[in-house]
PDB file of N, CA and C in Angstrom:
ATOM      1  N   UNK A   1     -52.635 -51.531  42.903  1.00 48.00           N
ATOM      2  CA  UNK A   1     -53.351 -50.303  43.166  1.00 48.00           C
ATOM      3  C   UNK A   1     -54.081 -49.886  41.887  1.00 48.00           C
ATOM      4  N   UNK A   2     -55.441 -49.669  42.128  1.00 49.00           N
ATOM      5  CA  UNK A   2     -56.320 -49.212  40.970  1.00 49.00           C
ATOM      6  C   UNK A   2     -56.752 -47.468  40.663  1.00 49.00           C
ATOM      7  N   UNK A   3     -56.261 -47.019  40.207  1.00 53.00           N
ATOM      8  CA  UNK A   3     -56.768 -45.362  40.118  1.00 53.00           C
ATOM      9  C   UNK A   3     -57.891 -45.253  39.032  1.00 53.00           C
ATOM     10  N   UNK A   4     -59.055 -44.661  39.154  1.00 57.00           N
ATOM     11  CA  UNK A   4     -60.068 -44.753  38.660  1.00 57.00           C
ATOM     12  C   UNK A   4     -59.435 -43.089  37.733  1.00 57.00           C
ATOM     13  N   UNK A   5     -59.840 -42.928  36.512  1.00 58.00           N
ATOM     14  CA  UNK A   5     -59.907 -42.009  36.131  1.00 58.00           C
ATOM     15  C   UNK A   5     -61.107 -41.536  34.909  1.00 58.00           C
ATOM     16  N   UNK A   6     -61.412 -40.168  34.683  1.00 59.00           N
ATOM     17  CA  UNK A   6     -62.927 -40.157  34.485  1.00 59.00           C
ATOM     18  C   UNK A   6     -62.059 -39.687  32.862  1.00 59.00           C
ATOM     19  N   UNK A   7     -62.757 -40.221  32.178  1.00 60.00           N
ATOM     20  CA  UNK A   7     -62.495 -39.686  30.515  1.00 60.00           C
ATOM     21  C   UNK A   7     -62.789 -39.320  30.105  1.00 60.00           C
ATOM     22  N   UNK A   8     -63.061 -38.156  28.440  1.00 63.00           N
ATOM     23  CA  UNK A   8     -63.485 -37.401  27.808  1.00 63.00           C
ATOM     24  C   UNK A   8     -65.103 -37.638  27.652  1.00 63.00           C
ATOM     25  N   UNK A   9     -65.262 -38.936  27.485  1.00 62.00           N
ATOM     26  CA  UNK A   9     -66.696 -39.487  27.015  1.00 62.00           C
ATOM     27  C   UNK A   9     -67.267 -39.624  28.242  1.00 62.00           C
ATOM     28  N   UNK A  10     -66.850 -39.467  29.403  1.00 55.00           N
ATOM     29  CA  UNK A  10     -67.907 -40.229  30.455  1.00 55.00           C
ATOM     30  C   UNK A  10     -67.725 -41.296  30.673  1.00 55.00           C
ATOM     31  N   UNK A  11     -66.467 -41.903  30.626  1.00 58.00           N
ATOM     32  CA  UNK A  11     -66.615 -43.798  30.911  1.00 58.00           C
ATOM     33  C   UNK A  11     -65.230 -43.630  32.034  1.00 58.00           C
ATOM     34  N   UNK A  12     -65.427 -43.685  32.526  1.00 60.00           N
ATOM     35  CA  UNK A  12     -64.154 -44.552  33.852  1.00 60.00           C
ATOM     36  C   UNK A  12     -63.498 -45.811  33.209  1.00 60.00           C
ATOM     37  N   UNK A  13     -62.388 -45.902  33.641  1.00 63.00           N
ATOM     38  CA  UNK A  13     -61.206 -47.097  33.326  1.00 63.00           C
ATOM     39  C   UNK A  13     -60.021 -46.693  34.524  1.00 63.00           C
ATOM     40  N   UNK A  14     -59.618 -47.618  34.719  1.00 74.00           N
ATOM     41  CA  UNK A  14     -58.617 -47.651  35.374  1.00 74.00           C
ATOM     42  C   UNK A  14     -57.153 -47.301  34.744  1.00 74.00           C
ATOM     43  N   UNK A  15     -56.191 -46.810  35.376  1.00 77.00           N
ATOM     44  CA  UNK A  15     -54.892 -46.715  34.669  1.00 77.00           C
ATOM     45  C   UNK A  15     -54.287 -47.761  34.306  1.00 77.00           C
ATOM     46  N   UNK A  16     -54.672 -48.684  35.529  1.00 82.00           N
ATOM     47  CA  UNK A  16     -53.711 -49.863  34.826  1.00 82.00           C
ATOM     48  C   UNK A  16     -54.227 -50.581  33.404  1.00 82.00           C
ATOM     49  N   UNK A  17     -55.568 -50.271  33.093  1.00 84.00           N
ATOM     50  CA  UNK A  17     -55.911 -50.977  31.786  1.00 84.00           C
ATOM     51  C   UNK A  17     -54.977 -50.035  31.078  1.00 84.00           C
ATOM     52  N   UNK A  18     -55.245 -48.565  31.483  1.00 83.00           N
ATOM     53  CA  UNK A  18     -54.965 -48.093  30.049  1.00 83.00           C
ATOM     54  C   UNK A  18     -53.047 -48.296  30.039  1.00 83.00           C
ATOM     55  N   UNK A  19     -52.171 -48.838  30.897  1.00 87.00           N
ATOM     56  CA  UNK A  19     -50.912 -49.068  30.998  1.00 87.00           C
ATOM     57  C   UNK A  19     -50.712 -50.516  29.960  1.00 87.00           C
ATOM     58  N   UNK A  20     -51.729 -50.952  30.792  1.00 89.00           N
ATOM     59  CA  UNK A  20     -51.666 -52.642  30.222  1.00 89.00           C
ATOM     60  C   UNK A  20     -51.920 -52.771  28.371  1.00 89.00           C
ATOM     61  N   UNK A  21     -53.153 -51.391  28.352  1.00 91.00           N
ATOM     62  CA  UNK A  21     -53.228 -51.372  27.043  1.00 91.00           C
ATOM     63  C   UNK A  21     -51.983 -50.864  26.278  1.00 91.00           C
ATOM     64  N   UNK A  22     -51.275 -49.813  26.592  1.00 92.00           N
ATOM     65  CA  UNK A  22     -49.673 -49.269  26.228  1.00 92.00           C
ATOM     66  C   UNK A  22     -49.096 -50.119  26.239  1.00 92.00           C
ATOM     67  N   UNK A  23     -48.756 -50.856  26.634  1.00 94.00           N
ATOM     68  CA  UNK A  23     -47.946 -51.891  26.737  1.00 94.00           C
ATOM     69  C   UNK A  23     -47.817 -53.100  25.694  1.00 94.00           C
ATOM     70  N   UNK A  24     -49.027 -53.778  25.545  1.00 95.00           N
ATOM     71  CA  UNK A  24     -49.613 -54.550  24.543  1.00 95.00           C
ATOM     72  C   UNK A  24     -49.040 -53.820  23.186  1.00 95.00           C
ATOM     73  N   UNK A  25     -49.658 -52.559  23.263  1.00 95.00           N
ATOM     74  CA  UNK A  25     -49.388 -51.909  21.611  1.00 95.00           C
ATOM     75  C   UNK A  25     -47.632 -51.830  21.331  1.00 95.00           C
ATOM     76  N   UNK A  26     -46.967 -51.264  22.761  1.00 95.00           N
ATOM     77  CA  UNK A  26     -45.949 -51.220  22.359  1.00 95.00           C
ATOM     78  C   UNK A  26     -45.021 -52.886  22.474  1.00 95.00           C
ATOM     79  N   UNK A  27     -45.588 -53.596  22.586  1.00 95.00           N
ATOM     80  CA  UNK A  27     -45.094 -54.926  22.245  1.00 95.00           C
ATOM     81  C   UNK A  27     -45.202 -55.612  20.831  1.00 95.00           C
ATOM     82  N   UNK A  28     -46.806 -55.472  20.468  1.00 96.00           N
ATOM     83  CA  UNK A  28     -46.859 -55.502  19.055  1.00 96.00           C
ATOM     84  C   UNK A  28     -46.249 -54.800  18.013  1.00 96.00           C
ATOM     85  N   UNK A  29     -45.944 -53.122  18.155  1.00 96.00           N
ATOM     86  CA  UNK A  29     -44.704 -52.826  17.566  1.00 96.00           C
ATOM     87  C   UNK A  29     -43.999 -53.240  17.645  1.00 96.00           C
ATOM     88  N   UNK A  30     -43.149 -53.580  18.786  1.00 95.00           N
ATOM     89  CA  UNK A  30     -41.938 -54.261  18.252  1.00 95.00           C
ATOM     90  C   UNK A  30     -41.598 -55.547  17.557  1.00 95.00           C
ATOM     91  N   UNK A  31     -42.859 -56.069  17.751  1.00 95.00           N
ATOM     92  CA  UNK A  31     -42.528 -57.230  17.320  1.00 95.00           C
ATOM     93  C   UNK A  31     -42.821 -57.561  15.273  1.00 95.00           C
ATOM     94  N   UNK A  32     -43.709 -56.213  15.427  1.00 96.00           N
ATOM     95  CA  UNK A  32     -43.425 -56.100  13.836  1.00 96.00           C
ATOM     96  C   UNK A  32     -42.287 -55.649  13.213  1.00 96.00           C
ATOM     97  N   UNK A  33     -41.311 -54.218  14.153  1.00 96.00           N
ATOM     98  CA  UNK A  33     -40.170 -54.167  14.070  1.00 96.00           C
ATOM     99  C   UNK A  33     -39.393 -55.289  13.766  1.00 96.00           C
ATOM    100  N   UNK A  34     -39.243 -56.131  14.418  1.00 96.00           N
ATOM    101  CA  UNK A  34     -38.589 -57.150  14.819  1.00 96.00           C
ATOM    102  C   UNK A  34     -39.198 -58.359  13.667  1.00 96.00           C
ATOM    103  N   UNK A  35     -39.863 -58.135  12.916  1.00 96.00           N
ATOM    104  CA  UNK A  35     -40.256 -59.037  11.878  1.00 96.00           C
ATOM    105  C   UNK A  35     -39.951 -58.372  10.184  1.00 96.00           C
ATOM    106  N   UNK A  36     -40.045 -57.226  10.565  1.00 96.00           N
ATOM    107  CA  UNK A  36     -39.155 -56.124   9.187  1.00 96.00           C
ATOM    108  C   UNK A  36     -38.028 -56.216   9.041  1.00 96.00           C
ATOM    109  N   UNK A  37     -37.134 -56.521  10.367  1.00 96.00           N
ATOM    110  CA  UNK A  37     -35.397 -56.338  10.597  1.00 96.00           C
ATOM    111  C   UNK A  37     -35.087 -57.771  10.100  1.00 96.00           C
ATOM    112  N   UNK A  38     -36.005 -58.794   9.955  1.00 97.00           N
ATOM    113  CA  UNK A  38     -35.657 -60.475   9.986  1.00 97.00           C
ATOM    114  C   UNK A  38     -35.602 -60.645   8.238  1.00 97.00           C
ATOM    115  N   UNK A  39     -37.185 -59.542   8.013  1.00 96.00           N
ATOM    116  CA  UNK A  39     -37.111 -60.352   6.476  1.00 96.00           C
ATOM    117  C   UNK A  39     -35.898 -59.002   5.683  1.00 96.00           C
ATOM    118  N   UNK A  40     -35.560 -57.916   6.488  1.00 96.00           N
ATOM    119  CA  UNK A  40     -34.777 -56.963   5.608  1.00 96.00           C
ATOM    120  C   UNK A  40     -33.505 -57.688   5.488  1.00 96.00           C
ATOM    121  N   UNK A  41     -32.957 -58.253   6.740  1.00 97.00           N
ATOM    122  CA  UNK A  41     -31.816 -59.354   6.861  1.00 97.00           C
ATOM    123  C   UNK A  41     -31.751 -60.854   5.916  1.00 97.00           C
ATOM    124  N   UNK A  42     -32.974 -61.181   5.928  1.00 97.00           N
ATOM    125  CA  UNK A  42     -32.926 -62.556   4.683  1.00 97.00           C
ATOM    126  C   UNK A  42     -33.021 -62.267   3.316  1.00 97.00           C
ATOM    127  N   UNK A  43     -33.774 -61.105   3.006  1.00 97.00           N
ATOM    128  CA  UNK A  43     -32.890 -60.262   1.699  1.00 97.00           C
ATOM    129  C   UNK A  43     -31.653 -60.184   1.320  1.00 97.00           C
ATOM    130  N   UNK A  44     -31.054 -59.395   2.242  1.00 97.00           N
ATOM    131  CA  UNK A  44     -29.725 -59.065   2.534  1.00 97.00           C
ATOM    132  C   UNK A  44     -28.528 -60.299   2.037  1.00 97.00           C
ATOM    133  N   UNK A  45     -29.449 -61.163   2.739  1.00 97.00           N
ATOM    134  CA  UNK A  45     -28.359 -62.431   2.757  1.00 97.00           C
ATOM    135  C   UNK A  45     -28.925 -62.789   1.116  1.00 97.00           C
ATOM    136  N   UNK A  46     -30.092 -63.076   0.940  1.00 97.00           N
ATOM    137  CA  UNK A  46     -30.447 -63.403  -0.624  1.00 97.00           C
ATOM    138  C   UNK A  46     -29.435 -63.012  -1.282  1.00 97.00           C
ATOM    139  N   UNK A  47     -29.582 -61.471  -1.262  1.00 98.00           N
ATOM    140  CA  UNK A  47     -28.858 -60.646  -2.689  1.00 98.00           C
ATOM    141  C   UNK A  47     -27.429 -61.398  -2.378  1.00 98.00           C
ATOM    142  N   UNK A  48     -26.534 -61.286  -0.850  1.00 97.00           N
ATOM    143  CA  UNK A  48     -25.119 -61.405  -0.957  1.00 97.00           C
ATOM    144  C   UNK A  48     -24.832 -62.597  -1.831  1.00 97.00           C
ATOM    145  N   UNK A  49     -25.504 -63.668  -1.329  1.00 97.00           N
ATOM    146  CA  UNK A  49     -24.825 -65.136  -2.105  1.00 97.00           C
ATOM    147  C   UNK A  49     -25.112 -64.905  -3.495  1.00 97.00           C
ATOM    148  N   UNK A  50     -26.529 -64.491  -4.572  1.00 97.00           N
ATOM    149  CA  UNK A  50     -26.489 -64.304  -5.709  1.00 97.00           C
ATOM    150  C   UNK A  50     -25.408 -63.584  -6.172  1.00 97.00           C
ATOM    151  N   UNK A  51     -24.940 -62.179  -5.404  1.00 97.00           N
ATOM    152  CA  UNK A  51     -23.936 -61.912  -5.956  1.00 97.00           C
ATOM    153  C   UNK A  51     -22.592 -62.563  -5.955  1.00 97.00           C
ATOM    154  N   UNK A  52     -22.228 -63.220  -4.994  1.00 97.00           N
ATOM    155  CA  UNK A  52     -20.897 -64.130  -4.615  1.00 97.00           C
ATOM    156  C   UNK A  52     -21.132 -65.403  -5.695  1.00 97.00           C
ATOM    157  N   UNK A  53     -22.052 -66.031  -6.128  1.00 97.00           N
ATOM    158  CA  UNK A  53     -22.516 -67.104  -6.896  1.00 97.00           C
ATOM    159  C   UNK A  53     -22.305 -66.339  -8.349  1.00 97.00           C
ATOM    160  N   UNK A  54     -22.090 -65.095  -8.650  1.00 97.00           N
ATOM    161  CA  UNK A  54     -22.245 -64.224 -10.133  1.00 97.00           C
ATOM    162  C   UNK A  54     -21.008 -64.185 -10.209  1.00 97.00           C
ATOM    163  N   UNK A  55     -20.018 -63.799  -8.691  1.00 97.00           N
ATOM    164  CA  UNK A  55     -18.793 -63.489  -8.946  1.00 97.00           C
ATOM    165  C   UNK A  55     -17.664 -64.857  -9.125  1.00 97.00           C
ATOM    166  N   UNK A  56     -18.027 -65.790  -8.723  1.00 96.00           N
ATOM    167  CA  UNK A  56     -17.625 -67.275  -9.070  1.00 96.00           C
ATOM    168  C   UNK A  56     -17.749 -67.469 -10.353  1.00 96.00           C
ATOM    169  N   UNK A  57     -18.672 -67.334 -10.692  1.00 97.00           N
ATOM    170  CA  UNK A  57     -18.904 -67.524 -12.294  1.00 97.00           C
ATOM    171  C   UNK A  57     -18.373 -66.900 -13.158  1.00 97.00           C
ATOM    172  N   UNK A  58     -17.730 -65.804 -12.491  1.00 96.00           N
ATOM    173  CA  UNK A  58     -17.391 -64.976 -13.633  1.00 96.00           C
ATOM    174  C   UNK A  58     -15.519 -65.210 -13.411  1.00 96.00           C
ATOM    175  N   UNK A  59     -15.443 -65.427 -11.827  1.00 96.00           N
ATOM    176  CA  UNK A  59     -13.835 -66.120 -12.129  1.00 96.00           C
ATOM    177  C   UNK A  59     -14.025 -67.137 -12.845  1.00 96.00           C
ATOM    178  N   UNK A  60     -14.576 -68.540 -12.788  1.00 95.00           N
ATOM    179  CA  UNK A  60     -14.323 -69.657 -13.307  1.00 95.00           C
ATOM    180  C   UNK A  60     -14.413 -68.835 -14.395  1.00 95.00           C
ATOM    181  N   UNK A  61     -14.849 -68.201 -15.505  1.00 95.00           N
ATOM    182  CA  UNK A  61     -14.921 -68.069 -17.141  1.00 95.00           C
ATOM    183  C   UNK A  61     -13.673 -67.504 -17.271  1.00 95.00           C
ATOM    184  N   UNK A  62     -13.035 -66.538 -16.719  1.00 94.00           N
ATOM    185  CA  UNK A  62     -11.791 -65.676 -16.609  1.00 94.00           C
ATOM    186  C   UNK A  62     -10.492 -66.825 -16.341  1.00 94.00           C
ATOM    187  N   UNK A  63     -11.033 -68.190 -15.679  1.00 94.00           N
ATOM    188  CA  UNK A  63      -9.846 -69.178 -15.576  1.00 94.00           C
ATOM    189  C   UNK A  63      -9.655 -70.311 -16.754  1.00 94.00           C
ATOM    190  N   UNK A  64     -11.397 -70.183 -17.028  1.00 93.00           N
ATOM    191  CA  UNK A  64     -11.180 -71.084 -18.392  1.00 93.00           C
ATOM    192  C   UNK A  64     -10.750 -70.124 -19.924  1.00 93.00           C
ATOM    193  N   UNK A  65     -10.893 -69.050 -19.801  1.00 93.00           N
ATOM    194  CA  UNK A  65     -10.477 -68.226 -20.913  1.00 93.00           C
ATOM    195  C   UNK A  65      -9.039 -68.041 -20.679  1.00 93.00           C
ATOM    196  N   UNK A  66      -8.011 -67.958 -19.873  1.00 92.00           N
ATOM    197  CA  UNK A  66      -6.774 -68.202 -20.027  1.00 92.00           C
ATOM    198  C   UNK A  66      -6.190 -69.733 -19.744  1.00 92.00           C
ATOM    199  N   UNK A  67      -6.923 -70.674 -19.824  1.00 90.00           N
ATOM    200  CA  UNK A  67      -6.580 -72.047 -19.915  1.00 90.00           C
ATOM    201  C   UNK A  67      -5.961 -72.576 -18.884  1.00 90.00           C
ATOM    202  N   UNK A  68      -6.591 -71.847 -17.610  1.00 87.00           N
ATOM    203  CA  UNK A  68      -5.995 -72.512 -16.519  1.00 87.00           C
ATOM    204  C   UNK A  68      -6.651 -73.615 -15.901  1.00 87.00           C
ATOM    205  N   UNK A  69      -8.426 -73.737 -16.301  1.00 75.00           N
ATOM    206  CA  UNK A  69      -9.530 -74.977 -15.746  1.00 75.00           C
ATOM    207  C   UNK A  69      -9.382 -75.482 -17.022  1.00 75.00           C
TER     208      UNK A  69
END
């Protein structure tokens, strides 16, 4: 079903474009959402292992300074 509707400027469009157009936009948001949440998460993971890789290092020195390695 097509509903014609008349717009500010004088141009006719149908609802469903302008749905179809809502739609589109709110897909492309999300999908930038959804591309912010990926690289905020591979950060995330970055920092954890550097820090877990700092904290290894700093046992092994704490095992070789009491002469246990």
């Amino acid at each position: 079903m097509y509903v014609q509707q008349q717009s500010n400027d004088g141009s006719e469009r149908t609802m469903l474009r302008g749905f179809q157009e809502m739609f589109a936009q709110e897909r492309a948001e999300g999908r930038a959402e959804e591309q912010k949440n990926t690289e905020r998460e591979r950060l995330r993971a970055e920092k954890a292992e550097k820090e877990l890789a700092e904290w290894k290092a700093r046992y092994e020195l704490v095992l070789r300074e009491a002469g246990m390695r």
